[in-house]
Coordinates of C-alpha atoms in Angstrom, one line a residue:
Chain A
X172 CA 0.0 0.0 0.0
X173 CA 1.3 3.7 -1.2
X174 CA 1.7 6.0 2.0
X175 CA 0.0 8.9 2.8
X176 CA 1.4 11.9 2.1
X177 CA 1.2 15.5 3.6
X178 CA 2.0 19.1 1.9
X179 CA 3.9 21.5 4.7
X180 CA 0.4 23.3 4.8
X181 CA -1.4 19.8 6.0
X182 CA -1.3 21.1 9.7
X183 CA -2.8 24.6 9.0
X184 CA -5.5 22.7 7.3
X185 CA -6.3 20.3 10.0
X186 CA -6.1 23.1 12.3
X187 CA -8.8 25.3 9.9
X188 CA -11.5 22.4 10.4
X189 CA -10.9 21.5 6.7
X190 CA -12.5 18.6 5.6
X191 CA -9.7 16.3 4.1
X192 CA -9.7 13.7 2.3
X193 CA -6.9 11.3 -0.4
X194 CA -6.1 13.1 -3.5
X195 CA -3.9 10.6 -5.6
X196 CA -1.8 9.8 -2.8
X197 CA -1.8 13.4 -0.6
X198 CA -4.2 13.9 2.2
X199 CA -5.9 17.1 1.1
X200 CA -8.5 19.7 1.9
X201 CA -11.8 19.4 0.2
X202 CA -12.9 22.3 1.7
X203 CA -12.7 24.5 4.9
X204 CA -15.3 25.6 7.1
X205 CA -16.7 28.3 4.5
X206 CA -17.9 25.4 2.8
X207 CA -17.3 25.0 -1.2
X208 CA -19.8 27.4 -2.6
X209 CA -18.6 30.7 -0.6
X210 CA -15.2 29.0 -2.2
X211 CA -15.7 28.8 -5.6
X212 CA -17.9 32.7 -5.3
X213 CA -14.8 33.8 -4.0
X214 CA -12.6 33.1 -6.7
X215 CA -15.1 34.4 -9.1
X216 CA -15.9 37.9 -7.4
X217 CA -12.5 38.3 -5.1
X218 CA -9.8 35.9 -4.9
X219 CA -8.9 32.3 -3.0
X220 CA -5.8 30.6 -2.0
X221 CA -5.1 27.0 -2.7
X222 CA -2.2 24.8 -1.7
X223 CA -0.8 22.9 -4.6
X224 CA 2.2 22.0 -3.4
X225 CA 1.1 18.5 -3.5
X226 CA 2.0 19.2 -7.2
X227 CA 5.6 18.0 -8.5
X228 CA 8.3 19.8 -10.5
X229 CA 11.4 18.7 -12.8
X230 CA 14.3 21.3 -14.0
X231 CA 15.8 20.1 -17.0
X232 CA 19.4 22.5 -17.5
X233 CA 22.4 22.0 -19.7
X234 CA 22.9 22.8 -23.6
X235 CA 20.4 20.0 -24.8
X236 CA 18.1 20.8 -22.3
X237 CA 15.3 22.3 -25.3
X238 CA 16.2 19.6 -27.4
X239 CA 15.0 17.0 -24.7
X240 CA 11.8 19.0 -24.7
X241 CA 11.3 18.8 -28.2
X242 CA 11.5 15.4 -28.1
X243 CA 9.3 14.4 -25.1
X244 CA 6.9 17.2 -24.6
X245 CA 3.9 17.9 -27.1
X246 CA 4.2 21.6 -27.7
X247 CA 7.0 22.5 -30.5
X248 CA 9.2 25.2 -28.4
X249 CA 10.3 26.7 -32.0
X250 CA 6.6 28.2 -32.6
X251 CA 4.5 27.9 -29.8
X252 CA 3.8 31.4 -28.8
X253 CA 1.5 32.7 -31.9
X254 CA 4.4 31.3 -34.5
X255 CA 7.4 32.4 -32.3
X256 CA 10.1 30.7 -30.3
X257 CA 9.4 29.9 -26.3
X258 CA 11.3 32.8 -24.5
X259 CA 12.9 33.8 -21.3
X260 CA 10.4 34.1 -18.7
X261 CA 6.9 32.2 -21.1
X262 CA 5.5 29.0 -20.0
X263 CA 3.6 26.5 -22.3
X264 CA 1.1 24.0 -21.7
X265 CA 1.5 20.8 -23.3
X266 CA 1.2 16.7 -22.5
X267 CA 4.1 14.3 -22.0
X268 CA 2.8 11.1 -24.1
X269 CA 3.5 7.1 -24.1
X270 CA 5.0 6.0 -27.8
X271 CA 1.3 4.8 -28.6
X272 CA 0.5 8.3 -28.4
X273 CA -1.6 7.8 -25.1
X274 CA -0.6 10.2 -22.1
X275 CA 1.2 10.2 -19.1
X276 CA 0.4 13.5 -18.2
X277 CA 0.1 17.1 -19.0
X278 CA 2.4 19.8 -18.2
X279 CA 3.4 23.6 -17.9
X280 CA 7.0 24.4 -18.7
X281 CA 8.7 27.2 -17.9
X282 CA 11.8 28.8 -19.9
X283 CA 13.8 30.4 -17.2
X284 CA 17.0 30.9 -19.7
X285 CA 18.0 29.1 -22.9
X286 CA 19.6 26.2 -20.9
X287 CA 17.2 26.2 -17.6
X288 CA 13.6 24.8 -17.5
X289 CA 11.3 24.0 -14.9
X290 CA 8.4 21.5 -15.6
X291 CA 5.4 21.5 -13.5
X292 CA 3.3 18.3 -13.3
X293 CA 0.6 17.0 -11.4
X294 CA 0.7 15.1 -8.0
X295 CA 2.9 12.1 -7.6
X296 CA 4.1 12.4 -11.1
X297 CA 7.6 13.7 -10.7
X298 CA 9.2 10.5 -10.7
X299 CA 7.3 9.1 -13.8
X300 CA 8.1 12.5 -15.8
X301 CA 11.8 12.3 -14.8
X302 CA 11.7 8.7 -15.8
X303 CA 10.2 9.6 -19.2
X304 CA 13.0 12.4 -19.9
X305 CA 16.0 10.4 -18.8
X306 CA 15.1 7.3 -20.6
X307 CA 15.5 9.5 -23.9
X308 CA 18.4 11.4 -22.9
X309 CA 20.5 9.8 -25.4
X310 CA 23.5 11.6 -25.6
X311 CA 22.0 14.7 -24.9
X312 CA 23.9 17.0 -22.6
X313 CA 20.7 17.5 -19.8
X314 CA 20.7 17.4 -16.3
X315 CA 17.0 16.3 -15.2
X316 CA 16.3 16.5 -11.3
X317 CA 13.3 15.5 -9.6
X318 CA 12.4 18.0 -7.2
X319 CA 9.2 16.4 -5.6
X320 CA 8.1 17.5 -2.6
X321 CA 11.1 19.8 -2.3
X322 CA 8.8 22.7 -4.4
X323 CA 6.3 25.0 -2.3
X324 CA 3.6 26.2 -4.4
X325 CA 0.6 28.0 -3.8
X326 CA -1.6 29.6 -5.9
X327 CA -3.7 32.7 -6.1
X328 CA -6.8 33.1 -8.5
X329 CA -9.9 35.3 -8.3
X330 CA -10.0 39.2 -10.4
X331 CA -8.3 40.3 -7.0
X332 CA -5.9 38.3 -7.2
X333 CA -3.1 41.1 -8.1
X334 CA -4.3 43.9 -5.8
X335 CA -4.0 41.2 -2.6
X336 CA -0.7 39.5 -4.2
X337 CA 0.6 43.3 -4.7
X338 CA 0.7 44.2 -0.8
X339 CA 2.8 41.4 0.3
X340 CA 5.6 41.9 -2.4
X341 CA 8.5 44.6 -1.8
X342 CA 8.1 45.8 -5.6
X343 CA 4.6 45.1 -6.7
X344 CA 4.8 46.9 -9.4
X345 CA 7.8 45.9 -10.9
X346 CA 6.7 42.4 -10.5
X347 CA 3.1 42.0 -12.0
X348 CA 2.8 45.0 -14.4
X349 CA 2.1 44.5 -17.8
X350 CA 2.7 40.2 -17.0
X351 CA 1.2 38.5 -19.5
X352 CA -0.9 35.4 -19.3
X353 CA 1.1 32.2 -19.4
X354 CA 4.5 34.8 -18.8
X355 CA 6.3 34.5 -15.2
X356 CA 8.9 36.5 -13.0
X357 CA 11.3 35.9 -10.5
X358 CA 12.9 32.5 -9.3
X359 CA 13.1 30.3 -6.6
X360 CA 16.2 27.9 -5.0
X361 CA 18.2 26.2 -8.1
X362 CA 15.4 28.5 -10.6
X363 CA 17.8 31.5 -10.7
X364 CA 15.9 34.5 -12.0
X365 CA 17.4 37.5 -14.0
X366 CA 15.1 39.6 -12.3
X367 CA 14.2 38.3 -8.4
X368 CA 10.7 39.0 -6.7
X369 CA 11.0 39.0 -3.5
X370 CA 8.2 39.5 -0.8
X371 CA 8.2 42.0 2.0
X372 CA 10.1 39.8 4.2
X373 CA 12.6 38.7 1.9
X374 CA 11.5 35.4 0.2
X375 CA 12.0 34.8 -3.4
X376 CA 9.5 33.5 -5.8
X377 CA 9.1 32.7 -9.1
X378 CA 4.8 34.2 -10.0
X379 CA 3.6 32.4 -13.0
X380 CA 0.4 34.4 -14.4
X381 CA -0.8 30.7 -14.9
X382 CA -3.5 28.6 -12.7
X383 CA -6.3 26.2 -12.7
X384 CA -9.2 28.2 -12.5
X385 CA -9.8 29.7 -15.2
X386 CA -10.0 32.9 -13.4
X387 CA -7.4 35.8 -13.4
X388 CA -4.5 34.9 -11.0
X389 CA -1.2 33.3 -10.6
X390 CA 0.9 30.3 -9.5
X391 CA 3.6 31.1 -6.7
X392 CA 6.7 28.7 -6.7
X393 CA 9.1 29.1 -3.1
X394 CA 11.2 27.0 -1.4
X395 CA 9.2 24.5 0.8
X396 CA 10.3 25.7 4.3
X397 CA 9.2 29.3 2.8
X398 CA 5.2 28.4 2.1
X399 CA 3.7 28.6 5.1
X400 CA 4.9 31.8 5.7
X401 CA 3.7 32.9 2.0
X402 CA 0.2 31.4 2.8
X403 CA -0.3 33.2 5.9
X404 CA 0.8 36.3 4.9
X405 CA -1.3 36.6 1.9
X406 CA -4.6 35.2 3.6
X407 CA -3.6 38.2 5.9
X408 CA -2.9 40.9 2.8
X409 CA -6.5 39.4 1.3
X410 CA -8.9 39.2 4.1
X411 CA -10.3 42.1 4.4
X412 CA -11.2 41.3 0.5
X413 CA -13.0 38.2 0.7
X414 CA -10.3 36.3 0.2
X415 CA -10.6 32.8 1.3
X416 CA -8.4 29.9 1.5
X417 CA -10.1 27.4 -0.8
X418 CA -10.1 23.3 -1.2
X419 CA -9.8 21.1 -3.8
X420 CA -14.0 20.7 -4.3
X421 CA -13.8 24.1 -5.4
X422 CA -10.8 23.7 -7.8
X423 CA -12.4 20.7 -9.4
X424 CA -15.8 22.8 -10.3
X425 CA -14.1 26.0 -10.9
X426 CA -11.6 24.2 -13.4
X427 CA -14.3 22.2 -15.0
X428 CA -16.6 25.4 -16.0
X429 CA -13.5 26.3 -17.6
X430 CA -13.1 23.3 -19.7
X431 CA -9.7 22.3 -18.1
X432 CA -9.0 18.6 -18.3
X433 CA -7.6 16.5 -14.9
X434 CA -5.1 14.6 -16.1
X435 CA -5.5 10.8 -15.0
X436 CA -9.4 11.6 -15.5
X437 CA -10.2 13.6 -18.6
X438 CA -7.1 12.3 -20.3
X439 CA -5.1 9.1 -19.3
X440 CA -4.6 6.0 -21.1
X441 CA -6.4 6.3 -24.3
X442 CA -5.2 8.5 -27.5
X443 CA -5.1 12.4 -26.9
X444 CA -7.2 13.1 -29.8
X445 CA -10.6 14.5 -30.2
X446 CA -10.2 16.4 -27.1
X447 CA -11.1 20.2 -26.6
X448 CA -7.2 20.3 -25.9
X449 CA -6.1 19.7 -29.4
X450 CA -4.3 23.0 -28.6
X451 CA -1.5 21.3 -26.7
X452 CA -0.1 19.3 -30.1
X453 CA 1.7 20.7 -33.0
X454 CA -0.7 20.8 -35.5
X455 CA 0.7 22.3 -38.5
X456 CA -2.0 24.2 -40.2
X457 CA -4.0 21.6 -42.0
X458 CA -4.8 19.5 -38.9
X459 CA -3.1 16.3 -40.6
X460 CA 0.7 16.6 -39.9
X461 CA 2.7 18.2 -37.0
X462 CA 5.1 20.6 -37.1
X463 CA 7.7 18.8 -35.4
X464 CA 8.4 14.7 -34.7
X465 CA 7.9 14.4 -30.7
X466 CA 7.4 10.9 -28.7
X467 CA 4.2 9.7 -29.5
X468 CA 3.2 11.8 -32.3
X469 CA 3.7 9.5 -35.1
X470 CA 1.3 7.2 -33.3
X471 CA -1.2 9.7 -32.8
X472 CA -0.8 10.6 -36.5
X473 CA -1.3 6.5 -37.1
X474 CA -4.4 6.0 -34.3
X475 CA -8.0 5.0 -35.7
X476 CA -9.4 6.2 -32.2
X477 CA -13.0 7.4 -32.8
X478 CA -14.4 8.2 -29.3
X479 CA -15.0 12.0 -28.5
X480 CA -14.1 13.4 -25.5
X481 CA -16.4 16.6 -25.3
X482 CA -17.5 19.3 -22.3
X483 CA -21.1 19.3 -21.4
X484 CA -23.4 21.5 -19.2
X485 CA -26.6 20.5 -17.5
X486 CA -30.0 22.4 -16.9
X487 CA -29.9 22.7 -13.1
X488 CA -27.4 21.3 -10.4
X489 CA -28.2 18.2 -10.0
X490 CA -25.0 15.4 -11.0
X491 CA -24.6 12.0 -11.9
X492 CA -21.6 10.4 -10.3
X493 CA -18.7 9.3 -12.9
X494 CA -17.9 6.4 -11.8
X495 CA -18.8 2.6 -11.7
X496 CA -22.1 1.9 -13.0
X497 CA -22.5 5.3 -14.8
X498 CA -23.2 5.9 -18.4
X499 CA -24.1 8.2 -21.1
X500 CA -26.8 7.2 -23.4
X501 CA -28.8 8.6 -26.6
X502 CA -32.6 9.8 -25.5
X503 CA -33.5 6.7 -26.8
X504 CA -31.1 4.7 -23.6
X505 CA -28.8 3.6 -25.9
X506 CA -25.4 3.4 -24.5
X507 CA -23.1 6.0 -26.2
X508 CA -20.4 6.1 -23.6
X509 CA -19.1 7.5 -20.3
X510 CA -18.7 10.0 -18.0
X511 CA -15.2 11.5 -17.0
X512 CA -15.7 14.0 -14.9
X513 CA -19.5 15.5 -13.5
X514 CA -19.5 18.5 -10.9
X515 CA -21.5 21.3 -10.3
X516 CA -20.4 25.3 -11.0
X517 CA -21.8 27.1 -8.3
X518 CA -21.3 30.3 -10.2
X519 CA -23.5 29.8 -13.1
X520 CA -27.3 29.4 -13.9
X521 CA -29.3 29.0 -17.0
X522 CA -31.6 32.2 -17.7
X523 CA -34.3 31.1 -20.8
X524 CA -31.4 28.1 -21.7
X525 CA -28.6 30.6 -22.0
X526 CA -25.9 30.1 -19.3
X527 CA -25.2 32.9 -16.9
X528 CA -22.5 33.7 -14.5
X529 CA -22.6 36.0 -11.3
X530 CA -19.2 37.4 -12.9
X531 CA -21.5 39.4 -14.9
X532 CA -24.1 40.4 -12.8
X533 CA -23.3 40.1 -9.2
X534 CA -27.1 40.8 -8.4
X535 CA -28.0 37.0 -10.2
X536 CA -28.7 34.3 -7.7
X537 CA -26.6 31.0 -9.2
X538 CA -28.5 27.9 -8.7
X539 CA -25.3 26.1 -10.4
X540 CA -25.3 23.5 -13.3
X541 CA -23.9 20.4 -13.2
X542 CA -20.9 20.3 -16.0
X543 CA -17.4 18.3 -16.9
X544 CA -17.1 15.9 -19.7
X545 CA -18.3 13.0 -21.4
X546 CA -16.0 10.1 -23.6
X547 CA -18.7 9.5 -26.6
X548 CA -18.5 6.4 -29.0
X549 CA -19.5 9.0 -31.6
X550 CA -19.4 13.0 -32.3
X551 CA -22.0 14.9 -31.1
X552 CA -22.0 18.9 -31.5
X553 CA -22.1 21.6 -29.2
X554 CA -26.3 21.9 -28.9
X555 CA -26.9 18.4 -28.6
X556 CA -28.6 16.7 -25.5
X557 CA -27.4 13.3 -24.3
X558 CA -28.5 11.6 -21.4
X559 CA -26.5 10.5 -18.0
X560 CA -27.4 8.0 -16.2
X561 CA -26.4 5.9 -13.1
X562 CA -28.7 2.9 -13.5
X563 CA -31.6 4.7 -11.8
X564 CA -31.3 8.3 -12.6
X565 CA -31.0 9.8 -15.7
X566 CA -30.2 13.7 -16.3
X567 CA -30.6 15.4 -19.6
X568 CA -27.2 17.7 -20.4
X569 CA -26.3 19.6 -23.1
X570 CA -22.8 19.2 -25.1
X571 CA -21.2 22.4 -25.0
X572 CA -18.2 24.5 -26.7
X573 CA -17.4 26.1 -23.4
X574 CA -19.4 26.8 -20.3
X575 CA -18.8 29.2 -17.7
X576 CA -19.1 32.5 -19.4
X577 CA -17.1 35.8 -18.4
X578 CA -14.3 34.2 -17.3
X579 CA -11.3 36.3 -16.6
X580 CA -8.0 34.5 -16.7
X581 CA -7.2 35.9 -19.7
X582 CA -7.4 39.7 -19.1
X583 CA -4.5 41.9 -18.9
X584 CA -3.2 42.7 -15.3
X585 CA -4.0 46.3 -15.9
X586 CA -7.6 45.9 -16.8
X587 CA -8.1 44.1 -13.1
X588 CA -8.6 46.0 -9.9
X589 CA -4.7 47.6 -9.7
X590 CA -1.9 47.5 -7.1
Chain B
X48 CA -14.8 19.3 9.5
X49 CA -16.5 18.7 12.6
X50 CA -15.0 18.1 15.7
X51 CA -17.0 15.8 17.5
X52 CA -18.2 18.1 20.6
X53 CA -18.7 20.5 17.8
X54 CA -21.9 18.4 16.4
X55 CA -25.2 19.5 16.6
X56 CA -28.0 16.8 18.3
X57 CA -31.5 17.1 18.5
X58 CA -32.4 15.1 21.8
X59 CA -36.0 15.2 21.1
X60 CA -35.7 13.3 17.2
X61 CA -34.8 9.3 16.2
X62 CA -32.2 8.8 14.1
X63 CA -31.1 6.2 11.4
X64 CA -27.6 4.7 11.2
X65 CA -27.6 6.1 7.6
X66 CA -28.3 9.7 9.8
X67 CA -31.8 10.3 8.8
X68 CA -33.4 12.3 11.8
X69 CA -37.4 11.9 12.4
X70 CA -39.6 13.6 14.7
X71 CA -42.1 12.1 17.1
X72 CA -45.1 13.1 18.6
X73 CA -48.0 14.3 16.5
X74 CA -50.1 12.9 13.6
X75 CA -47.6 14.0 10.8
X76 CA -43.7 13.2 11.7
X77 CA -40.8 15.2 10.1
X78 CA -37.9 13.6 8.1
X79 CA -34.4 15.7 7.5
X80 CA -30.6 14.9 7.5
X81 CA -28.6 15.0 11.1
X82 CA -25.6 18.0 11.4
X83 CA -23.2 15.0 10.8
X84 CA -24.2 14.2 7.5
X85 CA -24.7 17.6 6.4
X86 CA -21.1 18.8 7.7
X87 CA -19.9 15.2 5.5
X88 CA -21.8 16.4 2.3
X89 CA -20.7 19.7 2.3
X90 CA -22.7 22.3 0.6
X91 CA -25.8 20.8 -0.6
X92 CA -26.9 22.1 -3.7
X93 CA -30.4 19.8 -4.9
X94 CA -33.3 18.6 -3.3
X95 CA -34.7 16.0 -5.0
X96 CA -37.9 15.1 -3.1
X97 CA -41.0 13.2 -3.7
X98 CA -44.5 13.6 -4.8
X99 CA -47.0 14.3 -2.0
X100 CA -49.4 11.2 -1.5
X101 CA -46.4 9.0 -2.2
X102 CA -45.8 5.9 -0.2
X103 CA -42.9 4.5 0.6
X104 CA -41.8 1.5 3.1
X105 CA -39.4 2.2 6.0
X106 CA -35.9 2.2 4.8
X107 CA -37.3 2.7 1.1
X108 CA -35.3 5.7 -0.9
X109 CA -37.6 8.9 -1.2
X110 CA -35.7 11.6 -2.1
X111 CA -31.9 12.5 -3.2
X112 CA -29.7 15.2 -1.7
X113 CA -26.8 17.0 -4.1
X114 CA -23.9 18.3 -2.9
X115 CA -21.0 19.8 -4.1
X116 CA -19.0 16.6 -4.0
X117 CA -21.8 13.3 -4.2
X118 CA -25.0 12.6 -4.7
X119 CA -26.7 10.7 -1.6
X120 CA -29.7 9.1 -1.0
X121 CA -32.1 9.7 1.2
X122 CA -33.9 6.4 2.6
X123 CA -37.4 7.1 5.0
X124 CA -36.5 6.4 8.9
X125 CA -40.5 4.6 9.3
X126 CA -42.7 4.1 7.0
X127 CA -45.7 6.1 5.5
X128 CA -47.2 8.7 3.1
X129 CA -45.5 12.0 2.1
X130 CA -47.9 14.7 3.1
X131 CA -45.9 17.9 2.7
X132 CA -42.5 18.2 0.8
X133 CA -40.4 21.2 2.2
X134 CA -40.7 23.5 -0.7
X135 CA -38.2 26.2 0.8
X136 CA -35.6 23.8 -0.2
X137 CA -36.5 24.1 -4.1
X138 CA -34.8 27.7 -3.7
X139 CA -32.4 27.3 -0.7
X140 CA -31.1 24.3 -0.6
X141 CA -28.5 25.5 1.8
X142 CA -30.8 26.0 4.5
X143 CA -30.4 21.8 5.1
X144 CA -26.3 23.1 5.7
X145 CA -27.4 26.1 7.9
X146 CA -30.2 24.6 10.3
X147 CA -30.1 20.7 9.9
X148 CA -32.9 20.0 12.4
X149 CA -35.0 23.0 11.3
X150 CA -35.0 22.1 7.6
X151 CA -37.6 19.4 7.6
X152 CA -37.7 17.8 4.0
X153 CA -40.8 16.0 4.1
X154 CA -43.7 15.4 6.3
X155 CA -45.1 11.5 6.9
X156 CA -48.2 10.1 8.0
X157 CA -46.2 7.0 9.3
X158 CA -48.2 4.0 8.6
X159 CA -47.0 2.0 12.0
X160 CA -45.3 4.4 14.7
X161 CA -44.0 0.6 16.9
X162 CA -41.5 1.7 13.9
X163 CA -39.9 4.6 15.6
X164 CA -39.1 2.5 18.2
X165 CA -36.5 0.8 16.4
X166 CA -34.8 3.7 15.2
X167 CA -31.9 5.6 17.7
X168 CA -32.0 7.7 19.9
X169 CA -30.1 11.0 20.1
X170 CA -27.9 9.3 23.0
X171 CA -27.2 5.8 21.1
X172 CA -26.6 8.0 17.5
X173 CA -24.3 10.1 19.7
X174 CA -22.9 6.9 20.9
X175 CA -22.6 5.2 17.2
X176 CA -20.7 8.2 15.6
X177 CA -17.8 8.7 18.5
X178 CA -17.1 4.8 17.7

C-alpha cells in the first residue's frame, strides 16, 4: 500500500477544520469551514488561495536541455507562442505522451533561460516524468532533477488576485505590471531569476500568471520551508477582501466550468485526440501533420481512435456520479459512452437556456449547473442533449463548446482591480 | 470538519444509522438529514424530493440530496405517506447546511409508529458516531 502523504500546509489545514480527504496519494482539503460554494464565489468575485504544493516539479538544465523538450513534450518550443520561439520568462502548456500516443500527463513548462527549464506536473508524477525524460536522454547534454516535494507552491486566483498578491511583495509593481498570461517573474532555490521578486520579508519567488481556475490569477513557486509563511501572509494581505483559502472541491468545479482537463481523469490511457485540448499538439496548419516529430506523435498521427471526449453542461445542479455503474446514453437509452468528470459550478445558472454567470451580474442568484465531460463512442456537437445515467437516474445535459461564461484568466493585469 | 463536541444533536428526534433524523409526537412526523451528515456532504446544492401522497416503506429511498461533492440518497426512517414536501428547499437548498434539524424535507403520515421505536436515539446516535 502507497503511503499517505502530507504538503507542509497539512497542519494549518487540520487546524482550519478542513475537511480532508486522499487526493492521488496526498491527504488534502476538500474544503474548509466556508464550505465549497462561498469557495468557488470567492474566486469568481474576489480571490482564493489554494495549496498545490502536493503538485511536483522537474528542472531540466544543460545545452540540450530544449532539445529534450522537443523530443518528449507535445508543444513545438520553435513556434509555440502565436508562431514564435518559447522565451525567457513564457511558460507552455503541453502533455508528455506514451509512444502509442496515449498520455502520461500534462504539463506547464517554464523557460527560465535558454539552458534552464522547470516543468510542473501534477501530483505524484515527478518520478514518472523524470523517468520519461531520462530514458530518452540519449547523448543529450541535460541534467533532469526530480524536485518532488522539495517545491512550495501555492496559488492565487480570483480578479483580485493582483491587488492582494501586490501588498505582500516589496516591488509590486515591478513584479506584476504588464505580466502576460502564461509569462512568469522571478525565481526560486536552483530556478535563478534574472530579475528576483521577492516578498516584504525577503523570500524569493518565481509568480507564473498561470493557474487552474480559469479565473485571473497566478501560481507562486518558493522553497518549501518558505510556504507557510507565504500562505499566511497573503490570507492576511487578502482578508479584508473576501479572500478565502479554498479546497480542492472548489478547484475541481471552478476548473471544469473552464473546460480544463484533470489529467488521470479527462485524459489518461487512451489516444489524446478528439479532445477540446487539441491546442496542446503541434498541428501544423491543415490539422493532418505536425510541425515537429515528438514521442508519441507519429502514433497519434497513425491511431484510428474514434471516441470523442467533449465538455457538457446541465440544466440545473443536480449530478450523476462518474464512476462505476455510470453511463451516457442517446434519449432513446442507448449506451453512447461514459462520463469523465461531473461537478457542479456554483457560479452559473441558465436564464431562458442561456448560461449565466454571477461574474457578470453580481445581483443573479446561481442555482449552479452540473458540467465536466463526457467520452462518446460517436461525435455529437455543441447543442446536442445526451442523457447521463447511473442505473436509476438519468439527467438530460447539453454538449457544450465552453461553459462558464465571463471568465477572466485571460485579461490583462491592468484591466483588473490595480496595485 | 467537525470536531466531534462540535456536532449538533436534537435530543427530542430518532435517528437512522444512515443519519436520517425523524420527529415524534403528533399525527404527521418530520424527516431531515442530522448535522453529521450535512457537515460530511458539504454544501448541498439539490433537493430531489417526492411527490405528495407517495408511499414509501421504511428504509425505502424517497428523495436524493446533491452536494458539491456526491449525490446521496435519502432512505425514509419509518414508513408512510408524504404529506408535505419542504418546498423552501427548491430555492435554498442550503438551509439543510445552515439549520439541519429546522430544515424538515418532508412530512409523513407514518403507517406503524412501533417503527420509531426501532430507530436511535439522540444518546445511542451520539454513541454510534464517537465509535
Amino acid at each position: 500500500m502507497e503511503t499517505t502523504r502530507e504538503t507542509v500546509l497539512h497542519g494549518w489545514h487540520v487546524e482550519q477544520g478542513a475537511n480532508m480527504a486522499l487526493f492521488g496519494s496526498y491527504h488534502m482539503p476538500l474544503w474548509y469551514r466556508s464550505g465549497t460554494k462561498a469557495e468557488h464565489l470567492a474566486v469568481i468575485n474576489a480571490a482564493g488561495i489554494f495549496d498545490t504544493s502536493h503538485m511536483a516539479v522537474v528542472s531540466l538544465s544543460g545545452r540540450d536541455a530544449r532539445g529534450l523538450l522537443q523530443r518528449c513534450f507535445s508543444k513545438d518550443l520553435r513556434q509555440c507562442l502565436g508562431r514564435g520561439p518559447l522565451v525567457d520568462g513564457r511558460a507552455v502548456y503541453g502533455v508528455f505522451l506514451s509512444d502509442d500516443g496515449t498520455v502520461i500527463d500534462d504539463a506547464i513548462v517554464c523557460q527560465l533561460a535558454a539552458e534552464s527549464y522547470m516543468v510542473v506536473v501534477n501530483a505524484s508524477m515527478g518520478p514518472a516524468v523524470a523517468l520519461r525524460l531520462g530514458e530518452n536522454v540519449g547523448g543529450l547534454a541535460v541534467v533532469i532533477n526530480d524536485l518532488s516535494d522539495r517545491i512550495g507552491k501555492m496559488d492565487i486566483q480570483g480578479p483580485l488576485a493582483a491587488r492582494i498578491l501586490g501588498r505582500v511583495l516589496r516591488e509590486p509593481r515591478e513584479a506584476l505590471a504588464n505580466l502576460a498570461y502564461f509569462a512568469f517573474r522571478g525565481g526560486f532555490g536552483d530556478f535563478v531569476a534574472q530579475r528576483p521578486v521577492v516578498t516584504v520579508d525577503g523570500t524569493p519567488l518565481l509568480l507564473s500568471r498561470t493557474g487552474y481556475t480559469g479565473e485571473f490569477g497566478f501560481e507562486l513557486f518558493v522553497t518549501i520551508e518558505r510556504l507557510p509563511a507565504l500562505w499566511e501572509s497573503i490570507l492576511a494581505a487578502g482578508r479584508d477582501d473576501g479572500l478565502l483559502p479554498c479546497g480542492l472541491a472548489a478547484r475541481d468545479s471552478l476548473r471544469a466550468g473552464a473546460v480544463l482537463p484533470l489529467s488521470h481523469q479527462d485524459i489518461g490511457p487512451w489516444p489524446f485526440l478528439n479532445n477540446p485540448w487539441q491546442f496542446a499538439l503541434p498541428w501544423d496548419g491543415g490539422g493532418k501533420a505536425f510541425t515537429k516529430d515528438f514521442l508519441g506523435g507519429p502514433a497519434l498521427l497513425a491511431a484510428s481512435w474514434n471516441k470523442h471526449t467533449l465538455p457538457f453542461a446541465g440544466f440545473d445542479a443536480r449530478k450523476i456520479g462518474a464512476g462505476e455503474g455510470s453511463q451516457v446514453t442517446d434519449e432513446k437509452g442507448r449506451t453512447i459512452g461514459t462520463i469523465l468528470t461531473c461537478t457542479t459550478d456554483m457560479a452559473i445558472g441558465r436564464v431562458e437556456g442561456q448560461i449565466r454567470s454571477v461574474a457578470e451580474d453580481p445581483g443573479f442568484v446561481a442555482k449552479g449547473l452540473c458540467c465536466g465531460f463526457v467520452l462518446l463512442d460517436e461525435p455529437r456537437l455543441p447543442g446536442d442533449t445526451v442523457v447521463l445515467s447511473d442505473g436509476k437516474r438519468r439527467l438530460t445535459v447539453e454538449i457544450r463548446a465552453d461553459v462558464r461564461p465571463s471568465r477572466t484568466a485571460r485579461r490583462p493585469v491592468s484591466a483588473m482591480p490595480g496595485l | 470538519m467537525k470536531e466531534f463536541d462540535e456536532l449538533l444533536f436534537n435530543e427530542e428526534f430518532r435517528y437512522t444509522e444512515e443519519h436520517e433524523w425523524v420527529s415524534v409526537g403528533g399525527a404527521e412526523l418530520m424527516v431531515g438529514i442530522s448535522d453529521y451528515a450535512q457537515d460530511q456532504l458539504g454544501d448541498i446544492v439539490f433537493v430531489e424530493m417526492p411527490e405528495v401522497g407517495a408511499t414509501f416503506a421504511r428504509g425505502e429511498q424517497f428523495g436524493t440530496l446533491e452536494s458539491v461533492k456526491a449525490v446521496s440518497e435519502l432512505y425514509l426512517p419509518v414508513g408512510g405517506e408524504v404529506v408535505a414536501v419542504n418546498e423552501a428547499l427548491g430555492d435554498s437548498p442550503e438551509l439543510i447546511n445552515q439549520d439541519p434539524y429546522g430544515a424538515w424535507i418532508v412530512k409523513i403520515k407514518p403507517s406503524d409508529t412501533a417503527e420509531l421505536e426501532q430507530l436511535l436515539n439522540a444518546e445511542s446516535y451520539r454513541n454510534m458516531l464517537r465509535g
